[in-house]
Amino acid sequence: MSKASLSKLGDAAFERTDKVSAELLALTYGSFVRQLLIDYEDAEEVNAQLAKMGYNIGVRLVDDFLAKSNAPPCASFADTADIVAKVAFKMFLGVPALVGSWSSDRRTFSLVFTDNPLAEFTELPEKWGGVWYSNVLCGVIKGALEMVQMEVDARFVRCTLRGEDLNEIRVTLLQVLQEKPPVDDE
Amino acid sequence: MAVYCFYLFDRAGRLLCYREWSRARRTHAGEDDAKSMFGLLFALRNFCSKLSPSPLGGSPKYYITETYALHHHETPTGLRFLLLTSPDFGGADISRDLRDLYADAYVPYVVKNPLSVRGEVIRVPAFLGRLDSYVRNLSCF
């Protein structure tokens, strides 16, 4: 499917999705991250908690995505990348992402986006420079793709809150999971 | 025309939901029945995919015998929705109805239900109610 029609699919899926106010989302997420910072007092630990939370969201969200998006089946990891960027990002965050910086073995790509609805009103104090504020997104990507048999690693490499002009998530395909035949216990 | 029973399996072969309407005869007792059903599907699906000329798809929609028909819908997340009906179901594509059941009942009432745990038997009354009314509204019921 061409990229233009994927974008249309993303727009249509976004129209069908239940909406919440962007302010409500950004402020709730912000206070949530703040509470994690108070509870864990360690940037790495907070990143891990956000990723774990995202993972648990992702494993459920993928069914909602499949039921509502009408996305075509993926023949390759490149298709998967386009669908995550053009359809899933648009459907759930309201902003599409760009796919780029493919590695030479075609197993790693970058999702790049400038507007981040999670971080709309956020400033990251210097003390918390090690926090990937929107790390929940990495967890969601990991959880969702794992449910469709792709084990991936997803991590932020650039974030506008750290003074860079873009948000960038690197996604690496670790392995395609194989279905196990049912156990014969007779 | 009749609908006999419904199965929902997850990828690991756990039976998440079983319902029956007018199943006259059982071949196996309880758990064995579900196990052989999943085993049959696993083999059938893999074989059908191997025959497919395209690397995508090839998943069976239904098969039919003199005495019953088995309708099948598999989601990319590995859920398998199955419905056993009588063979005279009228040729309608019931796997599409099973897809609708996934989108309109399973996703809102099970996936979005914080109390339902993944991989456990579904006890959500809203889902079971929707399932029942879905099946009763099928033209072949």
mmCIF file of C-alpha atoms in Angstrom:
data_model
loop_
_atom_site.group_PDB
_atom_site.id
_atom_site.type_symbol
_atom_site.label_atom_id
_atom_site.label_comp_id
_atom_site.label_asym_id
_atom_site.label_seq_id
_atom_site.Cartn_x
_atom_site.Cartn_y
_atom_site.Cartn_z
ATOM 1 C CA MET A 1 0.000 0.000 0.000
ATOM 2 C CA SER A 2 1.346 3.440 -0.896
ATOM 3 C CA LYS A 3 2.380 5.895 1.795
ATOM 4 C CA ALA A 4 -0.309 8.384 0.786
ATOM 5 C CA SER A 5 -3.101 5.865 1.219
ATOM 6 C CA LEU A 6 -1.631 4.781 4.556
ATOM 7 C CA SER A 7 -1.827 8.400 5.690
ATOM 8 C CA LYS A 8 -5.475 8.457 4.636
ATOM 9 C CA LEU A 9 -6.052 5.266 6.585
ATOM 10 C CA GLY A 10 -4.441 6.940 9.594
ATOM 11 C CA ASP A 11 -6.686 9.985 9.263
ATOM 12 C CA ALA A 12 -9.778 7.805 8.995
ATOM 13 C CA ALA A 13 -8.759 5.737 12.021
ATOM 14 C CA PHE A 14 -8.129 8.944 13.975
ATOM 15 C CA GLU A 15 -11.639 10.148 13.102
ATOM 16 C CA ARG A 16 -13.137 6.923 14.449
ATOM 17 C CA THR A 17 -11.192 6.886 17.709
ATOM 18 C CA ASP A 18 -12.620 8.233 20.961
ATOM 19 C CA LYS A 19 -10.907 11.509 21.811
ATOM 20 C CA VAL A 20 -9.823 13.061 25.072
ATOM 21 C CA SER A 21 -8.744 16.649 25.510
ATOM 22 C CA ALA A 22 -5.058 17.116 24.713
ATOM 23 C CA GLU A 23 -4.606 19.226 27.855
ATOM 24 C CA LEU A 24 -6.096 16.494 30.016
ATOM 25 C CA LEU A 25 -3.755 13.917 28.498
ATOM 26 C CA ALA A 26 -0.633 16.078 28.761
ATOM 27 C CA LEU A 27 -1.332 17.197 32.318
ATOM 28 C CA THR A 28 -2.310 13.751 33.583
ATOM 29 C CA TYR A 29 0.759 12.207 32.019
ATOM 30 C CA GLY A 30 2.912 15.001 33.417
ATOM 31 C CA SER A 31 1.698 14.565 36.968
ATOM 32 C CA PHE A 32 2.117 10.837 36.575
ATOM 33 C CA VAL A 33 5.757 11.130 35.537
ATOM 34 C CA ARG A 34 6.324 13.619 38.337
ATOM 35 C CA GLN A 35 4.987 11.140 40.865
ATOM 36 C CA LEU A 36 7.285 8.445 39.465
ATOM 37 C CA LEU A 37 10.240 10.793 39.883
ATOM 38 C CA ILE A 38 9.286 11.372 43.508
ATOM 39 C CA ASP A 39 8.774 7.659 44.151
ATOM 40 C CA TYR A 40 11.858 6.286 42.439
ATOM 41 C CA GLU A 41 14.294 9.217 42.622
ATOM 42 C CA ASP A 42 16.343 7.728 39.804
ATOM 43 C CA ALA A 43 16.150 8.626 36.119
ATOM 44 C CA GLU A 44 16.998 5.140 34.849
ATOM 45 C CA GLU A 45 14.440 3.522 37.106
ATOM 46 C CA VAL A 46 11.759 5.982 35.975
ATOM 47 C CA ASN A 47 12.580 5.244 32.328
ATOM 48 C CA ALA A 48 12.221 1.538 33.051
ATOM 49 C CA GLN A 49 8.895 1.990 34.834
ATOM 50 C CA LEU A 50 7.515 4.082 31.987
ATOM 51 C CA ALA A 51 8.600 1.457 29.457
ATOM 52 C CA LYS A 52 7.014 -1.309 31.517
ATOM 53 C CA MET A 53 3.781 0.636 31.797
ATOM 54 C CA GLY A 54 3.833 1.250 28.061
ATOM 55 C CA TYR A 55 4.392 -2.447 27.418
ATOM 56 C CA ASN A 56 1.253 -3.329 29.337
ATOM 57 C CA ILE A 57 -0.661 -0.705 27.379
ATOM 58 C CA GLY A 58 0.761 -1.940 24.076
ATOM 59 C CA VAL A 59 -0.246 -5.578 24.474
ATOM 60 C CA ARG A 60 -3.873 -4.469 24.773
ATOM 61 C CA LEU A 61 -3.818 -1.468 22.493
ATOM 62 C CA VAL A 62 -2.785 -3.578 19.514
ATOM 63 C CA ASP A 63 -6.165 -5.320 19.475
ATOM 64 C CA ASP A 64 -7.932 -1.973 19.473
ATOM 65 C CA PHE A 65 -5.673 -0.914 16.625
ATOM 66 C CA LEU A 66 -6.373 -4.031 14.562
ATOM 67 C CA ALA A 67 -10.101 -3.820 15.161
ATOM 68 C CA LYS A 68 -10.437 -0.160 14.165
ATOM 69 C CA SER A 69 -7.654 0.730 11.758
ATOM 70 C CA ASN A 70 -8.354 -1.590 8.782
ATOM 71 C CA ALA A 71 -4.601 -1.611 8.279
ATOM 72 C CA PRO A 72 -3.482 -4.035 5.566
ATOM 73 C CA PRO A 73 -1.339 -7.030 6.590
ATOM 74 C CA CYS A 74 2.414 -6.436 6.656
ATOM 75 C CA ALA A 75 4.654 -8.379 4.285
ATOM 76 C CA SER A 76 7.885 -6.989 5.667
ATOM 77 C CA PHE A 77 9.326 -5.121 8.609
ATOM 78 C CA ALA A 78 9.369 -2.012 6.395
ATOM 79 C CA ASP A 79 5.572 -2.277 6.040
ATOM 80 C CA THR A 80 5.304 -2.583 9.791
ATOM 81 C CA ALA A 81 7.376 0.573 10.235
ATOM 82 C CA ASP A 82 5.132 2.537 7.854
ATOM 83 C CA ILE A 83 1.955 1.333 9.533
ATOM 84 C CA VAL A 84 3.224 2.193 13.008
ATOM 85 C CA ALA A 85 4.279 5.639 11.825
ATOM 86 C CA LYS A 86 1.438 6.610 9.502
ATOM 87 C CA VAL A 87 -1.543 4.795 10.969
ATOM 88 C CA ALA A 88 -0.906 3.909 14.623
ATOM 89 C CA PHE A 89 0.795 7.157 15.641
ATOM 90 C CA LYS A 90 -1.908 9.172 13.919
ATOM 91 C CA MET A 91 -4.712 7.079 15.370
ATOM 92 C CA PHE A 92 -3.611 7.193 18.998
ATOM 93 C CA LEU A 93 -1.556 10.390 19.286
ATOM 94 C CA GLY A 94 -3.107 12.493 16.546
ATOM 95 C CA VAL A 95 0.292 13.118 14.944
ATOM 96 C CA PRO A 96 1.915 10.948 12.296
ATOM 97 C CA ALA A 97 5.602 10.096 12.486
ATOM 98 C CA LEU A 98 8.215 9.765 9.762
ATOM 99 C CA VAL A 99 10.196 6.614 9.130
ATOM 100 C CA GLY A 100 13.855 7.045 8.339
ATOM 101 C CA SER A 101 17.487 6.159 8.994
ATOM 102 C CA TRP A 102 17.184 2.486 8.079
ATOM 103 C CA SER A 103 20.199 0.426 9.065
ATOM 104 C CA SER A 104 21.964 -1.454 6.270
ATOM 105 C CA ASP A 105 20.531 -4.804 7.415
ATOM 106 C CA ARG A 106 16.985 -3.279 7.323
ATOM 107 C CA ARG A 107 16.311 -4.343 10.893
ATOM 108 C CA THR A 108 16.527 -0.948 12.573
ATOM 109 C CA PHE A 109 14.646 2.215 11.732
ATOM 110 C CA SER A 110 13.857 5.561 13.335
ATOM 111 C CA LEU A 111 10.469 7.040 14.075
ATOM 112 C CA VAL A 112 10.779 10.803 13.930
ATOM 113 C CA PHE A 113 8.137 13.288 15.029
ATOM 114 C CA THR A 114 8.225 16.917 16.095
ATOM 115 C CA ASP A 115 4.909 17.469 17.895
ATOM 116 C CA ASN A 116 4.631 15.341 20.978
ATOM 117 C CA PRO A 117 1.207 15.615 22.630
ATOM 118 C CA LEU A 118 2.561 14.033 25.830
ATOM 119 C CA ALA A 119 5.151 16.743 26.357
ATOM 120 C CA GLU A 120 3.148 19.773 25.309
ATOM 121 C CA PHE A 121 3.580 21.866 28.469
ATOM 122 C CA THR A 122 6.665 20.208 29.828
ATOM 123 C CA GLU A 123 10.102 21.442 30.754
ATOM 124 C CA LEU A 124 12.688 18.984 31.931
ATOM 125 C CA PRO A 125 14.749 20.367 34.852
ATOM 126 C CA GLU A 126 18.510 19.882 34.529
ATOM 127 C CA LYS A 127 18.527 17.571 37.508
ATOM 128 C CA TRP A 128 16.415 15.094 35.560
ATOM 129 C CA GLY A 129 18.418 15.293 32.337
ATOM 130 C CA GLY A 130 18.590 11.481 32.177
ATOM 131 C CA VAL A 131 14.834 11.005 31.977
ATOM 132 C CA TRP A 132 13.278 10.052 28.650
ATOM 133 C CA TYR A 133 10.037 11.787 29.435
ATOM 134 C CA SER A 134 7.895 10.028 26.811
ATOM 135 C CA ASN A 135 9.461 6.600 27.307
ATOM 136 C CA VAL A 136 5.988 5.119 27.659
ATOM 137 C CA LEU A 137 5.791 5.239 23.843
ATOM 138 C CA CYS A 138 8.745 2.853 23.520
ATOM 139 C CA GLY A 139 6.986 0.390 25.784
ATOM 140 C CA VAL A 140 3.776 0.640 23.792
ATOM 141 C CA ILE A 141 5.627 -0.096 20.530
ATOM 142 C CA LYS A 142 7.427 -3.045 22.087
ATOM 143 C CA GLY A 143 4.287 -4.523 23.644
ATOM 144 C CA ALA A 144 2.130 -4.063 20.568
ATOM 145 C CA LEU A 145 4.634 -5.562 18.124
ATOM 146 C CA GLU A 146 5.329 -8.474 20.424
ATOM 147 C CA MET A 147 1.666 -9.445 20.199
ATOM 148 C CA VAL A 148 2.023 -9.715 16.439
ATOM 149 C CA GLN A 149 5.109 -11.924 16.763
ATOM 150 C CA MET A 150 7.838 -9.321 16.415
ATOM 151 C CA GLU A 151 10.203 -8.921 19.304
ATOM 152 C CA VAL A 152 11.695 -5.442 19.081
ATOM 153 C CA ASP A 153 13.797 -3.085 21.083
ATOM 154 C CA ALA A 154 12.565 0.518 21.103
ATOM 155 C CA ARG A 155 14.395 3.424 22.688
ATOM 156 C CA PHE A 156 14.458 7.190 22.536
ATOM 157 C CA VAL A 157 17.611 8.713 21.087
ATOM 158 C CA ARG A 158 16.429 12.292 20.733
ATOM 159 C CA CYS A 159 13.826 14.268 22.609
ATOM 160 C CA THR A 160 12.724 17.874 22.177
ATOM 161 C CA LEU A 161 12.699 18.260 25.958
ATOM 162 C CA ARG A 162 16.460 17.783 25.897
ATOM 163 C CA GLY A 163 16.864 20.726 23.592
ATOM 164 C CA GLU A 164 16.940 18.784 20.333
ATOM 165 C CA ASP A 165 14.688 19.816 17.482
ATOM 166 C CA LEU A 166 13.092 16.385 16.971
ATOM 167 C CA ASN A 167 11.879 13.357 18.821
ATOM 168 C CA GLU A 168 13.427 10.152 17.567
ATOM 169 C CA ILE A 169 12.746 6.557 18.610
ATOM 170 C CA ARG A 170 15.063 3.813 17.323
ATOM 171 C CA VAL A 171 13.248 0.522 16.772
ATOM 172 C CA THR A 172 15.253 -2.667 16.219
ATOM 173 C CA LEU A 173 13.796 -6.006 15.209
ATOM 174 C CA LEU A 174 15.391 -8.626 17.445
ATOM 175 C CA GLN A 175 13.548 -11.678 16.157
ATOM 176 C CA VAL A 176 10.338 -12.814 14.585
ATOM 177 C CA LEU A 177 8.692 -15.121 17.110
ATOM 178 C CA GLN A 178 7.606 -18.539 15.903
ATOM 179 C CA GLU A 179 4.358 -20.181 16.907
ATOM 180 C CA LYS A 180 4.795 -23.251 19.016
ATOM 181 C CA PRO A 181 2.751 -26.314 18.125
ATOM 182 C CA PRO A 182 0.393 -27.431 20.876
ATOM 183 C CA VAL A 183 1.977 -29.784 23.413
ATOM 184 C CA ASP A 184 1.198 -33.414 22.972
ATOM 185 C CA ASP A 185 0.562 -34.797 26.418
ATOM 186 C CA GLU A 186 -0.926 -38.110 25.522
ATOM 187 C CA MET B 1 -30.148 -24.546 10.137
ATOM 188 C CA ALA B 2 -28.422 -24.371 13.437
ATOM 189 C CA VAL B 3 -25.425 -22.988 15.271
ATOM 190 C CA TYR B 4 -23.752 -25.612 17.417
ATOM 191 C CA CYS B 5 -21.004 -23.988 19.402
ATOM 192 C CA PHE B 6 -18.351 -21.296 19.680
ATOM 193 C CA TYR B 7 -14.699 -21.465 20.721
ATOM 194 C CA LEU B 8 -12.191 -18.700 21.351
ATOM 195 C CA PHE B 9 -8.528 -19.658 21.645
ATOM 196 C CA ASP B 10 -5.469 -17.506 22.217
ATOM 197 C CA ARG B 11 -2.145 -18.059 20.496
ATOM 198 C CA ALA B 12 -0.928 -20.473 23.133
ATOM 199 C CA GLY B 13 -4.000 -22.652 22.641
ATOM 200 C CA ARG B 14 -5.756 -21.685 25.854
ATOM 201 C CA LEU B 15 -9.513 -21.899 25.565
ATOM 202 C CA LEU B 16 -10.728 -18.428 26.570
ATOM 203 C CA CYS B 17 -14.380 -18.955 25.910
ATOM 204 C CA TYR B 18 -16.714 -21.794 24.982
ATOM 205 C CA ARG B 19 -20.433 -21.555 24.413
ATOM 206 C CA GLU B 20 -22.891 -23.967 22.908
ATOM 207 C CA TRP B 21 -26.382 -23.548 21.551
ATOM 208 C CA SER B 22 -27.726 -26.703 19.998
ATOM 209 C CA ARG B 23 -24.914 -29.193 20.027
ATOM 210 C CA ALA B 24 -26.542 -32.556 19.829
ATOM 211 C CA ARG B 25 -23.551 -34.811 20.180
ATOM 212 C CA ARG B 26 -20.148 -34.403 21.758
ATOM 213 C CA THR B 27 -17.191 -36.285 20.413
ATOM 214 C CA HIS B 28 -14.853 -35.806 23.336
ATOM 215 C CA ALA B 29 -15.379 -34.813 26.901
ATOM 216 C CA GLY B 30 -14.557 -31.289 28.076
ATOM 217 C CA GLU B 31 -10.941 -30.315 27.794
ATOM 218 C CA ASP B 32 -10.019 -32.973 25.255
ATOM 219 C CA ASP B 33 -12.560 -31.522 22.882
ATOM 220 C CA ALA B 34 -10.906 -28.094 23.038
ATOM 221 C CA LYS B 35 -7.447 -29.586 22.702
ATOM 222 C CA SER B 36 -8.233 -31.574 19.604
ATOM 223 C CA MET B 37 -10.009 -28.568 18.139
ATOM 224 C CA PHE B 38 -6.969 -26.366 18.624
ATOM 225 C CA GLY B 39 -4.641 -29.053 17.323
ATOM 226 C CA LEU B 40 -6.756 -29.503 14.211
ATOM 227 C CA LEU B 41 -6.776 -25.777 13.564
ATOM 228 C CA PHE B 42 -3.091 -25.372 14.135
ATOM 229 C CA ALA B 43 -2.310 -28.033 11.564
ATOM 230 C CA LEU B 44 -4.993 -26.895 9.129
ATOM 231 C CA ARG B 45 -3.921 -23.271 9.270
ATOM 232 C CA ASN B 46 -0.235 -24.071 8.811
ATOM 233 C CA PHE B 47 -0.995 -26.361 5.915
ATOM 234 C CA CYS B 48 -3.302 -23.810 4.255
ATOM 235 C CA SER B 49 -0.637 -21.092 4.605
ATOM 236 C CA LYS B 50 1.946 -23.356 3.009
ATOM 237 C CA LEU B 51 -0.284 -23.862 -0.017
ATOM 238 C CA SER B 52 -0.881 -20.126 -0.379
ATOM 239 C CA PRO B 53 0.685 -18.530 -3.458
ATOM 240 C CA SER B 54 1.256 -15.325 -1.472
ATOM 241 C CA PRO B 55 3.449 -15.043 1.623
ATOM 242 C CA LEU B 56 0.534 -13.259 3.297
ATOM 243 C CA GLY B 57 -2.563 -15.059 4.445
ATOM 244 C CA GLY B 58 -3.904 -18.377 3.359
ATOM 245 C CA SER B 59 -5.746 -18.735 6.647
ATOM 246 C CA PRO B 60 -8.900 -20.850 6.145
ATOM 247 C CA LYS B 61 -12.298 -19.183 6.459
ATOM 248 C CA TYR B 62 -14.377 -22.285 6.805
ATOM 249 C CA TYR B 63 -14.565 -25.924 5.886
ATOM 250 C CA ILE B 64 -17.643 -27.944 5.403
ATOM 251 C CA THR B 65 -18.612 -31.594 5.819
ATOM 252 C CA GLU B 66 -21.899 -33.471 5.358
ATOM 253 C CA THR B 67 -22.853 -32.866 8.954
ATOM 254 C CA TYR B 68 -21.361 -29.552 10.004
ATOM 255 C CA ALA B 69 -19.341 -26.501 8.950
ATOM 256 C CA LEU B 70 -16.505 -24.900 10.891
ATOM 257 C CA HIS B 71 -15.976 -21.154 10.523
ATOM 258 C CA HIS B 72 -12.693 -19.610 11.491
ATOM 259 C CA HIS B 73 -11.309 -16.126 11.996
ATOM 260 C CA GLU B 74 -7.784 -15.522 13.194
ATOM 261 C CA THR B 75 -6.513 -12.104 14.268
ATOM 262 C CA PRO B 76 -2.887 -11.018 13.786
ATOM 263 C CA THR B 77 -2.573 -11.222 17.571
ATOM 264 C CA GLY B 78 -3.202 -14.954 17.358
ATOM 265 C CA LEU B 79 -6.755 -15.077 18.682
ATOM 266 C CA ARG B 80 -8.891 -17.710 16.981
ATOM 267 C CA PHE B 81 -12.633 -17.354 16.785
ATOM 268 C CA LEU B 82 -14.455 -20.527 15.766
ATOM 269 C CA LEU B 83 -18.071 -21.279 15.134
ATOM 270 C CA LEU B 84 -19.552 -24.655 14.366
ATOM 271 C CA THR B 85 -22.767 -24.549 12.401
ATOM 272 C CA SER B 86 -24.884 -26.939 10.405
ATOM 273 C CA PRO B 87 -23.676 -27.368 6.787
ATOM 274 C CA ASP B 88 -26.718 -25.538 5.347
ATOM 275 C CA PHE B 89 -25.610 -22.112 6.659
ATOM 276 C CA GLY B 90 -26.361 -20.511 3.309
ATOM 277 C CA GLY B 91 -22.853 -19.795 2.075
ATOM 278 C CA ALA B 92 -22.582 -16.476 3.902
ATOM 279 C CA ASP B 93 -19.084 -15.482 4.985
ATOM 280 C CA ILE B 94 -19.442 -16.112 8.702
ATOM 281 C CA SER B 95 -15.736 -15.497 9.325
ATOM 282 C CA ARG B 96 -16.602 -11.837 8.694
ATOM 283 C CA ASP B 97 -19.205 -12.005 11.436
ATOM 284 C CA LEU B 98 -16.526 -13.471 13.665
ATOM 285 C CA ARG B 99 -14.293 -10.541 12.767
ATOM 286 C CA ASP B 100 -17.085 -8.140 13.738
ATOM 287 C CA LEU B 101 -17.485 -10.025 16.976
ATOM 288 C CA TYR B 102 -13.792 -9.404 17.653
ATOM 289 C CA ALA B 103 -14.041 -5.691 16.847
ATOM 290 C CA ASP B 104 -17.419 -4.967 18.467
ATOM 291 C CA ALA B 105 -17.434 -7.271 21.472
ATOM 292 C CA TYR B 106 -14.010 -8.687 22.284
ATOM 293 C CA VAL B 107 -12.055 -5.429 22.009
ATOM 294 C CA PRO B 108 -14.429 -3.141 23.943
ATOM 295 C CA TYR B 109 -15.556 -5.620 26.617
ATOM 296 C CA VAL B 110 -12.499 -7.791 27.161
ATOM 297 C CA VAL B 111 -9.397 -5.937 25.956
ATOM 298 C CA LYS B 112 -10.504 -2.607 27.402
ATOM 299 C CA ASN B 113 -11.719 -4.179 30.616
ATOM 300 C CA PRO B 114 -9.070 -3.646 33.291
ATOM 301 C CA LEU B 115 -10.449 -6.555 35.321
ATOM 302 C CA SER B 116 -9.974 -9.142 32.615
ATOM 303 C CA VAL B 117 -6.566 -10.781 32.662
ATOM 304 C CA ARG B 118 -4.889 -11.856 29.434
ATOM 305 C CA GLY B 119 -4.926 -15.604 28.868
ATOM 306 C CA GLU B 120 -7.655 -16.303 31.423
ATOM 307 C CA VAL B 121 -11.139 -17.640 30.759
ATOM 308 C CA ILE B 122 -13.483 -14.770 29.909
ATOM 309 C CA ARG B 123 -16.178 -14.243 32.516
ATOM 310 C CA VAL B 124 -17.269 -10.757 31.459
ATOM 311 C CA PRO B 125 -21.096 -10.829 31.283
ATOM 312 C CA ALA B 126 -21.179 -7.984 28.729
ATOM 313 C CA PHE B 127 -19.019 -9.964 26.307
ATOM 314 C CA LEU B 128 -20.923 -13.211 26.798
ATOM 315 C CA GLY B 129 -24.210 -11.377 26.318
ATOM 316 C CA ARG B 130 -23.025 -9.759 23.096
ATOM 317 C CA LEU B 131 -21.715 -13.075 21.844
ATOM 318 C CA ASP B 132 -25.062 -14.720 22.476
ATOM 319 C CA SER B 133 -27.049 -12.001 20.721
ATOM 320 C CA TYR B 134 -24.569 -11.968 17.821
ATOM 321 C CA VAL B 135 -24.997 -15.654 17.252
ATOM 322 C CA ARG B 136 -28.781 -15.546 17.632
ATOM 323 C CA ASN B 137 -28.912 -12.819 15.002
ATOM 324 C CA LEU B 138 -27.005 -14.827 12.418
ATOM 325 C CA SER B 139 -29.208 -15.759 9.496
ATOM 326 C CA CYS B 140 -28.268 -19.405 9.950
ATOM 327 C CA PHE B 141 -29.273 -19.607 13.616
#
